Amino acid sequence: MKKFNQINRDEKTVKKFVIVIEAVKVNVANKSQWNWESKCDLGEIYAIKVDNHRFYTLVCKNLGYRELYISRYGRKQTNSNDKKLIATINSISKITIQKLLE
Amino acid sequence: MSKVNKIDTISFDSYLKKNRTKIDESLVSLRFMKEVDYFLDYNKITQRKLADDIGCTEAYISQLMSGVKKINTSFINKLEKHYEVKVEFKILPKKECNYITSFANTFIQININIDDSFEALNMFSSKNSPIEYYELDTDSYTIETNG
């Protein structure tokens, strides 16, 4: 949540983030915005790319709909943080999805 | 084990409402940029190389790819001229319905209903999102009518 607040402070990053989500909804996102990273038993893992921010998102298919769970945060890949990002992505497979009735 | 946080949907929705038109304009541009992305991928051209080839900055290409800036005809013209390609535009009806009408061992018959002149008989329906499962290139299909 802390990183969302950071994005929220800047109108430009909010705009970029919203455009990625809307582009994913209508299937027009490109790899510069929404990149396939990995897959696990829960589903596919994609990265929402907003400047240096990376929001690793679990995509589950449910009754033909795609459900997006933004699960982990990372920084843009560099030579020095490569291993850390792999560990971050791998940790998504250990997530428990809780669905609560309102 | 960790829980999944719920995003603040209130601010997200209000931002969307306020900027709906601008976002929709960006999505039109992104529809084209997705084609450009495929083109670059297929031809193993980097964004840096594209920028150099058509005489703009890498930052500009990045802004087009993120939807922050929108495409213009100058960009399309430069792309066509440098790579000797032709960009085609088509106006298609938005409410196009694809009906799977019958299954056989070797084929699936699909009625592509463009102008509502077809009568859908023995229609099979699916609750799945068609966009995810059936990506049809309507140009490569011939429409046959049964008398």
PDB file of N, CA and C in Angstrom, chain A residues 6-7 18 37 49 57 62 67 70 76 86-87 95-98:
ATOM      1  N   GLN A   6       2.692   6.333  -2.892  1.00  0.00           N
ATOM      2  CA  GLN A   6       3.769   7.043  -3.587  1.00  0.00           C
ATOM      3  C   GLN A   6       3.333   7.393  -5.008  1.00  0.00           C
ATOM      4  N   ILE A   7       2.683   6.449  -5.659  1.00  0.00           N
ATOM      5  CA  ILE A   7       2.171   6.681  -7.015  1.00  0.00           C
ATOM      6  C   ILE A   7       1.066   7.726  -6.988  1.00  0.00           C
ATOM      7  N   VAL A  18      -3.491   3.966 -14.273  1.00  0.00           N
ATOM      8  CA  VAL A  18      -4.893   3.779 -14.695  1.00  0.00           C
ATOM      9  C   VAL A  18      -4.951   3.346 -16.163  1.00  0.00           C
ATOM     10  N   GLU A  37       5.643 -12.347 -16.759  1.00  0.00           N
ATOM     11  CA  GLU A  37       6.874 -12.620 -16.011  1.00  0.00           C
ATOM     12  C   GLU A  37       7.056 -14.104 -15.713  1.00  0.00           C
ATOM     13  N   LYS A  49       3.916  -1.992 -15.328  1.00  0.00           N
ATOM     14  CA  LYS A  49       5.111  -1.149 -15.331  1.00  0.00           C
ATOM     15  C   LYS A  49       4.717   0.321 -15.352  1.00  0.00           C
ATOM     16  N   THR A  57       1.567  -8.830 -10.614  1.00  0.00           N
ATOM     17  CA  THR A  57       0.127  -9.073 -10.530  1.00  0.00           C
ATOM     18  C   THR A  57      -0.200 -10.507 -10.905  1.00  0.00           C
ATOM     19  N   ASN A  62     -11.339 -17.080 -13.912  1.00  0.00           N
ATOM     20  CA  ASN A  62     -12.484 -17.579 -13.167  1.00  0.00           C
ATOM     21  C   ASN A  62     -13.741 -17.368 -14.003  1.00  0.00           C
ATOM     22  N   GLU A  67      -9.195 -12.331 -13.222  1.00  0.00           N
ATOM     23  CA  GLU A  67      -9.157 -11.619 -11.944  1.00  0.00           C
ATOM     24  C   GLU A  67      -7.720 -11.213 -11.674  1.00  0.00           C
ATOM     25  N   ILE A  70      -3.036  -7.618  -7.528  1.00  0.00           N
ATOM     26  CA  ILE A  70      -1.722  -6.970  -7.461  1.00  0.00           C
ATOM     27  C   ILE A  70      -1.087  -7.409  -6.147  1.00  0.00           C
ATOM     28  N   LYS A  76      12.271  -1.447 -11.156  1.00  0.00           N
ATOM     29  CA  LYS A  76      12.706  -1.802 -12.503  1.00  0.00           C
ATOM     30  C   LYS A  76      13.964  -2.682 -12.465  1.00  0.00           C
ATOM     31  N   ILE A  86      13.471 -12.046  -8.881  1.00  0.00           N
ATOM     32  CA  ILE A  86      13.055 -13.448  -9.100  1.00  0.00           C
ATOM     33  C   ILE A  86      12.441 -13.996  -7.820  1.00  0.00           C
ATOM     34  N   ALA A  87      13.079 -13.691  -6.684  1.00  0.00           N
ATOM     35  CA  ALA A  87      12.546 -14.136  -5.382  1.00  0.00           C
ATOM     36  C   ALA A  87      11.172 -13.515  -5.130  1.00  0.00           C
ATOM     37  N   ILE A  95       0.994 -17.191  -2.124  1.00  0.00           N
ATOM     38  CA  ILE A  95      -0.094 -16.324  -1.667  1.00  0.00           C
ATOM     39  C   ILE A  95      -1.364 -17.121  -1.388  1.00  0.00           C
ATOM     40  N   THR A  96      -2.104 -16.709  -0.378  1.00  0.00           N
ATOM     41  CA  THR A  96      -3.434 -17.266  -0.136  1.00  0.00           C
ATOM     42  C   THR A  96      -4.451 -16.211  -0.522  1.00  0.00           C
ATOM     43  N   ILE A  97      -5.331 -16.550  -1.430  1.00  0.00           N
ATOM     44  CA  ILE A  97      -6.351 -15.586  -1.838  1.00  0.00           C
ATOM     45  C   ILE A  97      -7.560 -15.753  -0.931  1.00  0.00           C
ATOM     46  N   GLN A  98      -7.923 -14.675  -0.279  1.00  0.00           N
ATOM     47  CA  GLN A  98      -9.090 -14.720   0.599  1.00  0.00           C
ATOM     48  C   GLN A  98     -10.224 -13.947  -0.044  1.00  0.00           C
TER      49      GLN A  98
END
